mmCIF file of C-alpha atoms and ligand atoms in Angstrom:
data_model
loop_
_atom_site.group_PDB
_atom_site.id
_atom_site.type_symbol
_atom_site.label_atom_id
_atom_site.label_comp_id
_atom_site.label_asym_id
_atom_site.label_seq_id
_atom_site.Cartn_x
_atom_site.Cartn_y
_atom_site.Cartn_z
ATOM 1 C CA MET K 1377 9.235 -18.450 28.389
ATOM 2 C CA GLU K 1378 10.631 -21.794 27.168
ATOM 3 C CA ARG K 1379 10.318 -22.643 23.425
ATOM 4 C CA ARG K 1380 9.284 -26.393 22.980
ATOM 5 C CA ASP K 1381 8.336 -28.418 19.850
ATOM 6 C CA LYS K 1382 7.102 -27.074 16.580
ATOM 7 C CA VAL K 1383 3.283 -26.974 16.303
ATOM 8 C CA TYR K 1384 3.003 -25.929 12.654
ATOM 9 C CA GLU K 1385 5.210 -24.497 10.007
ATOM 10 C CA GLY K 1386 3.504 -22.171 7.407
ATOM 11 C CA LYS K 1387 4.954 -20.436 4.570
ATOM 12 C CA ALA K 1388 6.060 -17.275 6.450
ATOM 13 C CA LYS K 1389 5.884 -18.275 10.043
ATOM 14 C CA ILE K 1390 6.516 -21.130 12.560
ATOM 15 C CA LEU K 1391 4.520 -21.747 15.618
ATOM 16 C CA TYR K 1392 6.159 -23.384 18.606
ATOM 17 C CA ASN K 1393 4.688 -24.697 21.823
ATOM 18 C CA THR K 1394 5.746 -23.241 25.085
ATOM 19 C CA ASP K 1395 5.786 -24.495 28.748
ATOM 20 C CA ASP K 1396 2.409 -22.850 29.078
ATOM 21 C CA ALA K 1397 -0.388 -24.763 27.306
ATOM 22 C CA ASP K 1398 -2.268 -21.613 26.500
ATOM 23 C CA LEU K 1399 0.657 -19.797 24.932
ATOM 24 C CA ALA K 1400 2.671 -20.236 21.726
ATOM 25 C CA ILE K 1401 5.704 -18.614 20.141
ATOM 26 C CA GLN K 1402 5.097 -17.217 16.580
ATOM 27 C CA TYR K 1403 8.399 -16.985 14.743
ATOM 28 C CA PHE K 1404 8.674 -14.930 11.556
ATOM 29 C CA LYS K 1405 10.794 -16.364 8.613
ATOM 30 C CA ASP K 1406 12.215 -14.379 5.602
ATOM 31 C CA ASP K 1407 10.611 -16.836 3.193
ATOM 32 C CA ALA K 1408 8.144 -15.282 0.760
ATOM 33 C CA THR K 1409 5.761 -17.133 -1.466
ATOM 34 C CA ALA K 1410 3.039 -15.915 -3.913
ATOM 35 C CA PHE K 1411 0.339 -17.437 -6.106
ATOM 36 C CA ASP K 1412 -0.162 -20.348 -3.750
ATOM 37 C CA ALA K 1413 3.568 -20.915 -3.289
ATOM 38 C CA THR K 1414 4.167 -21.385 -7.082
ATOM 39 C CA LYS K 1415 6.588 -18.466 -6.661
ATOM 40 C CA ARG K 1416 9.107 -18.683 -3.894
ATOM 41 C CA GLY K 1417 11.914 -16.495 -2.646
ATOM 42 C CA THR K 1418 13.322 -14.817 0.490
ATOM 43 C CA ILE K 1419 13.094 -11.160 1.498
ATOM 44 C CA ALA K 1420 16.090 -10.278 3.632
ATOM 45 C CA SER K 1421 15.007 -9.198 7.132
ATOM 46 C CA LYS K 1422 11.296 -9.526 6.265
ATOM 47 C CA GLY K 1423 10.740 -11.661 9.320
ATOM 48 C CA ILE K 1424 12.208 -8.936 11.575
ATOM 49 C CA CYS K 1425 10.127 -6.264 9.884
ATOM 50 C CA ASN K 1426 6.795 -8.174 9.946
ATOM 51 C CA ASN K 1427 7.316 -9.254 13.611
ATOM 52 C CA LYS K 1428 7.911 -5.590 14.730
ATOM 53 C CA ILE K 1429 5.092 -4.199 12.443
ATOM 54 C CA SER K 1430 2.670 -6.766 13.675
ATOM 55 C CA SER K 1431 3.603 -6.250 17.217
ATOM 56 C CA VAL K 1432 2.926 -2.512 16.993
ATOM 57 C CA ILE K 1433 -0.319 -2.967 15.164
ATOM 58 C CA PHE K 1434 -1.623 -5.645 17.631
ATOM 59 C CA LYS K 1435 -0.882 -3.249 20.493
ATOM 60 C CA VAL K 1436 -2.837 -0.473 18.696
ATOM 61 C CA MET K 1437 -5.703 -2.910 18.310
ATOM 62 C CA GLU K 1438 -5.661 -3.799 22.014
ATOM 63 C CA ASP K 1439 -5.587 -0.228 22.959
ATOM 64 C CA LYS K 1440 -8.685 0.309 20.845
ATOM 65 C CA GLY K 1441 -10.546 -2.625 22.380
ATOM 66 C CA ILE K 1442 -9.997 -5.244 19.645
ATOM 67 C CA PRO K 1443 -8.996 -8.550 21.278
ATOM 68 C CA THR K 1444 -5.988 -10.177 19.756
ATOM 69 C CA HIS K 1445 -3.742 -13.217 20.331
ATOM 70 C CA PHE K 1446 -0.781 -10.917 20.909
ATOM 71 C CA VAL K 1447 0.848 -11.145 24.336
ATOM 72 C CA LYS K 1448 4.351 -9.566 23.855
ATOM 73 C CA GLU K 1449 7.311 -9.225 21.547
ATOM 74 C CA LEU K 1450 10.031 -11.678 22.633
ATOM 75 C CA ASP K 1451 12.967 -10.972 20.306
ATOM 76 C CA ASP K 1452 13.622 -9.710 16.690
ATOM 77 C CA ARG K 1453 11.744 -12.469 15.015
ATOM 78 C CA SER K 1454 9.301 -13.875 17.657
ATOM 79 C CA MET K 1455 6.198 -12.848 19.613
ATOM 80 C CA LEU K 1456 4.419 -14.605 22.406
ATOM 81 C CA VAL K 1457 0.773 -15.313 21.409
ATOM 82 C CA LYS K 1458 -2.377 -16.896 22.885
ATOM 83 C CA LYS K 1459 -2.651 -20.425 21.347
ATOM 84 C CA VAL K 1460 -5.834 -20.051 19.303
ATOM 85 C CA GLU K 1461 -7.689 -22.536 17.077
ATOM 86 C CA ILE K 1462 -7.533 -20.662 13.720
ATOM 87 C CA ILE K 1463 -10.884 -20.494 11.929
ATOM 88 C CA PRO K 1464 -10.147 -21.459 8.325
ATOM 89 C CA VAL K 1465 -11.753 -18.344 6.864
ATOM 90 C CA GLU K 1466 -9.450 -15.611 5.386
ATOM 91 C CA VAL K 1467 -11.205 -12.297 5.835
ATOM 92 C CA THR K 1468 -10.308 -9.758 3.195
ATOM 93 C CA LEU K 1469 -11.220 -6.054 3.506
ATOM 94 C CA ARG K 1470 -10.861 -3.829 0.419
ATOM 95 C CA ASN K 1471 -10.980 -0.112 0.280
ATOM 96 C CA ILE K 1472 -9.425 0.460 -3.152
ATOM 97 C CA THR K 1473 -9.543 -2.120 -5.985
ATOM 98 C CA ALA K 1474 -6.549 -4.348 -6.566
ATOM 99 C CA GLY K 1475 -5.370 -7.958 -6.985
ATOM 100 C CA GLY K 1476 -8.087 -10.599 -6.738
ATOM 101 C CA MET K 1477 -10.993 -8.178 -6.911
ATOM 102 C CA CYS K 1478 -9.741 -6.776 -10.248
ATOM 103 C CA ARG K 1479 -9.219 -10.374 -11.478
ATOM 104 C CA LEU K 1480 -12.609 -11.555 -10.361
ATOM 105 C CA LEU K 1481 -14.646 -8.643 -11.779
ATOM 106 C CA GLY K 1482 -12.479 -7.469 -14.657
ATOM 107 C CA ILE K 1483 -12.079 -3.978 -13.256
ATOM 108 C CA GLU K 1484 -9.033 -1.673 -13.123
ATOM 109 C CA GLU K 1485 -6.742 -1.179 -10.198
ATOM 110 C CA GLY K 1486 -6.992 1.847 -8.026
ATOM 111 C CA ILE K 1487 -10.786 2.509 -7.915
ATOM 112 C CA ILE K 1488 -11.652 4.094 -4.517
ATOM 113 C CA LEU K 1489 -14.667 1.974 -3.224
ATOM 114 C CA ASP K 1490 -17.617 3.882 -1.821
ATOM 115 C CA LEU K 1491 -17.943 1.186 0.856
ATOM 116 C CA PRO K 1492 -15.355 -1.170 2.153
ATOM 117 C CA VAL K 1493 -15.766 -4.640 0.512
ATOM 118 C CA LEU K 1494 -15.748 -7.638 2.855
ATOM 119 C CA GLU K 1495 -14.813 -11.024 1.400
ATOM 120 C CA TYR K 1496 -14.379 -14.434 2.904
ATOM 121 C CA HIS K 1497 -12.002 -16.961 1.395
ATOM 122 C CA TYR K 1498 -11.717 -20.629 2.441
ATOM 123 C CA LYS K 1499 -8.162 -21.104 3.836
ATOM 124 C CA ASP K 1500 -7.013 -23.951 1.676
ATOM 125 C CA ASP K 1501 -3.909 -23.510 -0.543
ATOM 126 C CA ALA K 1502 -4.593 -26.667 -2.484
ATOM 127 C CA LEU K 1503 -7.920 -25.145 -3.518
ATOM 128 C CA HIS K 1504 -6.258 -21.652 -4.018
ATOM 129 C CA ASP K 1505 -8.205 -20.120 -1.096
ATOM 130 C CA PRO K 1506 -11.536 -19.945 -2.998
ATOM 131 C CA LEU K 1507 -14.023 -17.054 -2.433
ATOM 132 C CA PHE K 1508 -16.951 -18.306 -0.487
ATOM 133 C CA ASN K 1509 -19.818 -16.843 1.589
ATOM 134 C CA GLU K 1510 -21.553 -17.237 4.859
ATOM 135 C CA TYR K 1511 -23.968 -19.848 3.488
ATOM 136 C CA HIS K 1512 -21.037 -22.141 2.787
ATOM 137 C CA ILE K 1513 -19.496 -21.319 6.213
ATOM 138 C CA PHE K 1514 -22.757 -22.217 8.139
ATOM 139 C CA ALA K 1515 -23.754 -25.185 5.919
ATOM 140 C CA LEU K 1516 -20.396 -26.756 6.435
ATOM 141 C CA LYS K 1517 -20.106 -25.796 10.105
ATOM 142 C CA ILE K 1518 -16.874 -23.881 9.675
ATOM 143 C CA ALA K 1519 -18.141 -21.180 11.927
ATOM 144 C CA THR K 1520 -21.354 -20.220 13.642
ATOM 145 C CA LYS K 1521 -23.527 -17.123 12.856
ATOM 146 C CA GLU K 1522 -22.622 -15.656 16.263
ATOM 147 C CA GLU K 1523 -18.849 -16.082 15.399
ATOM 148 C CA MET K 1524 -19.104 -14.611 11.825
ATOM 149 C CA ASP K 1525 -21.191 -11.663 13.168
ATOM 150 C CA LYS K 1526 -18.394 -10.938 15.705
ATOM 151 C CA ILE K 1527 -15.776 -11.359 13.015
ATOM 152 C CA ALA K 1528 -17.470 -9.084 10.486
ATOM 153 C CA ASP K 1529 -18.059 -6.387 13.232
ATOM 154 C CA LEU K 1530 -14.422 -6.592 14.334
ATOM 155 C CA SER K 1531 -13.064 -6.598 10.781
ATOM 156 C CA PHE K 1532 -14.823 -3.226 9.903
ATOM 157 C CA LYS K 1533 -13.630 -1.675 13.132
ATOM 158 C CA ILE K 1534 -10.100 -2.957 12.363
ATOM 159 C CA ASN K 1535 -10.231 -1.515 8.864
ATOM 160 C CA GLN K 1536 -11.096 1.984 10.269
ATOM 161 C CA ILE K 1537 -8.292 1.749 12.864
ATOM 162 C CA MET K 1538 -5.816 0.647 10.163
ATOM 163 C CA ILE K 1539 -6.899 3.343 7.626
ATOM 164 C CA ASP K 1540 -6.207 5.998 10.308
ATOM 165 C CA PHE K 1541 -2.977 4.436 11.457
ATOM 166 C CA PHE K 1542 -1.508 4.187 8.091
ATOM 167 C CA SER K 1543 -2.913 7.496 6.839
ATOM 168 C CA LYS K 1544 -0.910 9.364 9.618
ATOM 169 C CA ARG K 1545 2.082 7.565 8.130
ATOM 170 C CA ASN K 1546 1.332 8.820 4.558
ATOM 171 C CA LEU K 1547 0.202 5.388 3.363
ATOM 172 C CA ASP K 1548 -3.111 4.427 1.855
ATOM 173 C CA LEU K 1549 -4.579 1.107 3.080
ATOM 174 C CA VAL K 1550 -5.727 -0.560 -0.191
ATOM 175 C CA ASP K 1551 -6.713 -3.943 1.169
ATOM 176 C CA PHE K 1552 -5.653 -6.562 3.675
ATOM 177 C CA LYS K 1553 -6.328 -10.106 4.978
ATOM 178 C CA LEU K 1554 -7.081 -11.165 8.620
ATOM 179 C CA GLU K 1555 -7.368 -14.388 10.337
ATOM 180 C CA PHE K 1556 -9.333 -15.011 13.612
ATOM 181 C CA GLY K 1557 -9.053 -17.804 16.133
ATOM 182 C CA ARG K 1558 -11.122 -19.281 18.967
ATOM 183 C CA TYR K 1559 -9.506 -18.928 22.418
ATOM 184 C CA LYS K 1560 -11.507 -20.267 25.388
ATOM 185 C CA LYS K 1561 -14.858 -18.533 24.923
ATOM 186 C CA ASP K 1562 -13.487 -15.586 22.780
ATOM 187 C CA ILE K 1563 -12.772 -14.742 19.119
ATOM 188 C CA LEU K 1564 -9.301 -13.266 18.794
ATOM 189 C CA LEU K 1565 -7.670 -11.368 15.884
ATOM 190 C CA ALA K 1566 -4.724 -13.701 15.120
ATOM 191 C CA ASP K 1567 -1.908 -14.414 12.503
ATOM 192 C CA GLU K 1568 -0.059 -11.226 11.475
ATOM 193 C CA ILE K 1569 -0.722 -7.821 10.090
ATOM 194 C CA SER K 1570 2.199 -6.751 7.866
ATOM 195 C CA PRO K 1571 3.144 -5.796 4.326
ATOM 196 C CA ASP K 1572 2.801 -9.507 3.466
ATOM 197 C CA THR K 1573 -0.956 -9.264 4.351
ATOM 198 C CA CYS K 1574 -1.762 -5.717 3.482
ATOM 199 C CA ARG K 1575 -1.529 -3.589 0.270
ATOM 200 C CA LEU K 1576 -0.120 -0.133 1.137
ATOM 201 C CA TRP K 1577 0.349 2.614 -1.341
ATOM 202 C CA GLU K 1578 2.375 5.812 -0.583
ATOM 203 C CA LYS K 1579 -0.123 8.687 -0.781
ATOM 204 C CA GLY K 1580 0.348 10.798 -3.884
ATOM 205 C CA THR K 1581 2.922 8.680 -5.740
ATOM 206 C CA LYS K 1582 0.872 5.473 -5.182
ATOM 207 C CA LYS K 1583 4.160 3.554 -4.831
ATOM 208 C CA LYS K 1584 3.469 0.010 -3.783
ATOM 209 C CA MET K 1585 5.092 -0.566 -0.321
ATOM 210 C CA ASP K 1586 4.106 -4.168 0.230
ATOM 211 C CA LYS K 1587 4.352 -7.806 -1.028
ATOM 212 C CA ASP K 1588 3.150 -6.846 -4.520
ATOM 213 C CA ARG K 1589 6.767 -5.617 -5.157
ATOM 214 C CA PHE K 1590 7.757 -9.351 -4.722
ATOM 215 C CA ARG K 1591 4.668 -10.726 -6.543
ATOM 216 C CA ARG K 1592 5.212 -8.539 -9.505
ATOM 217 C CA ASP K 1593 9.027 -8.383 -9.444
ATOM 218 C CA LEU K 1594 9.057 -4.653 -9.036
ATOM 219 C CA GLY K 1595 12.404 -4.413 -7.188
ATOM 220 C CA ASP K 1596 13.328 -2.699 -3.939
ATOM 221 C CA VAL K 1597 11.278 -5.256 -1.884
ATOM 222 C CA GLU K 1598 13.493 -5.127 1.245
ATOM 223 C CA ALA K 1599 13.525 -1.328 1.128
ATOM 224 C CA ALA K 1600 9.866 -1.184 1.010
ATOM 225 C CA TYR K 1601 9.442 -3.380 4.064
ATOM 226 C CA GLN K 1602 12.098 -1.352 5.919
ATOM 227 C CA GLU K 1603 10.388 1.926 5.021
ATOM 228 C CA VAL K 1604 7.014 0.650 6.314
ATOM 229 C CA LEU K 1605 8.610 -0.500 9.510
ATOM 230 C CA LYS K 1606 10.252 2.963 9.909
ATOM 231 C CA ARG K 1607 6.917 4.646 9.488
ATOM 232 C CA VAL K 1608 5.126 2.369 11.678
ATOM 233 C CA LEU K 1609 7.640 3.050 14.447
ATOM 234 C CA THR K 1610 7.220 6.794 13.986
ATOM 235 C CA VAL K 1611 5.108 8.227 16.809
ATOM 236 C CA VAL K 1612 2.493 10.566 15.291
HETATM 237 P P1 TMP S 1348 -5.969 -10.587 -3.184
HETATM 238 O O1 TMP S 1348 -6.381 -9.305 -3.802
HETATM 239 O O2 TMP S 1348 -4.913 -11.345 -3.757
HETATM 240 O O3 TMP S 1348 -7.196 -11.350 -2.826
HETATM 241 O O4 TMP S 1348 -5.383 -10.035 -1.778
HETATM 242 C C1 TMP S 1348 -6.061 -9.199 -0.884
HETATM 243 C C2 TMP S 1348 -5.206 -8.978 0.414
HETATM 244 O O5 TMP S 1348 -5.010 -10.171 1.126
HETATM 245 C C3 TMP S 1348 -3.889 -8.324 -0.057
HETATM 246 O O6 TMP S 1348 -3.582 -7.346 0.916
HETATM 247 C C4 TMP S 1348 -2.876 -9.529 0.228
HETATM 248 C C5 TMP S 1348 -3.514 -10.327 1.179
HETATM 249 N N1 TMP S 1348 -3.376 -11.785 1.062
HETATM 250 C C6 TMP S 1348 -2.766 -12.546 1.940
HETATM 251 O O7 TMP S 1348 -2.425 -12.062 3.050
HETATM 252 N N2 TMP S 1348 -2.580 -13.904 1.743
HETATM 253 C C7 TMP S 1348 -2.896 -14.486 0.645
HETATM 254 O O8 TMP S 1348 -2.756 -15.651 0.500
HETATM 255 C C8 TMP S 1348 -3.531 -13.671 -0.383
HETATM 256 C C9 TMP S 1348 -3.911 -14.258 -1.731
HETATM 257 C C10 TMP S 1348 -3.668 -12.348 -0.149
HETATM 258 N N1 LIG S 1349 0.900 -16.012 0.547
HETATM 259 C C1 LIG S 1349 0.227 -16.638 -0.561
HETATM 260 C C2 LIG S 1349 1.012 -17.751 -1.229
HETATM 261 O O1 LIG S 1349 2.021 -18.019 -1.023
HETATM 262 C C3 LIG S 1349 -0.208 -15.712 -1.569
HETATM 263 C C4 LIG S 1349 0.122 -14.272 -1.693
HETATM 264 O O2 LIG S 1349 0.370 -13.624 -0.711
HETATM 265 O O3 LIG S 1349 0.126 -13.706 -2.775
HETATM 266 O O4 LIG S 1349 0.610 -18.350 -2.123
#
């Protein structure tokens, strides 16, 4: 697969065209940002970890019947993906309170939720990815009712698959963010699933094994990403 011009460069990844108009190469960088890129840094080898972790998880999703943009891993930092039109809705699923939900509602971190909480955020850094709901999404024609029904249904299924996957690896899935894209007539899970986009706590110790180590200057950031990769690669 020949890598052509850059389509888009985000904070953590670069998307390149290929010689096939339907396919793109997603390249994972070591750059890390937080708080709408007001905090910037690099996490050594993060791109390699996130490419591999995402590849494994996308394969698990495909095996369980979740359609994704993933085609195959190309090298340490790149995967071949279907070239989707990203829907600018960041879908957040929460199983345990943390981060934005604690700030929004003034509640403490670590409360186990009776039901998973599904949130939508408008994907716009300049606006700080504001929380919004389906009325905004439909009124502004960001996505249709049919598309959002499919996205919600897939998101709850993905949540259960991910809870089970990480649980077997001694990690609790606290919350995570998903992005979906349009591809031909389908809605596909896109972007990445990694410690950048999930909160993962070690069972028992509740040690944070994700990007919160970078956001909150907790140290041992690289070691946490490496440890998650090691566990993800463990066949259980
Ligand atoms: P939040 O608690 O800050 O809203 O984050 C919820 C989850 O979404 C958490 O696992 C981290 C992830 N996330 C992203 O992937 N990108 C983002 O820009 C933000 C704010 C959160
Ligand atoms: N990735 C986001 C940013 O750079 C936020 C985050 O993950 O905390 O701002």
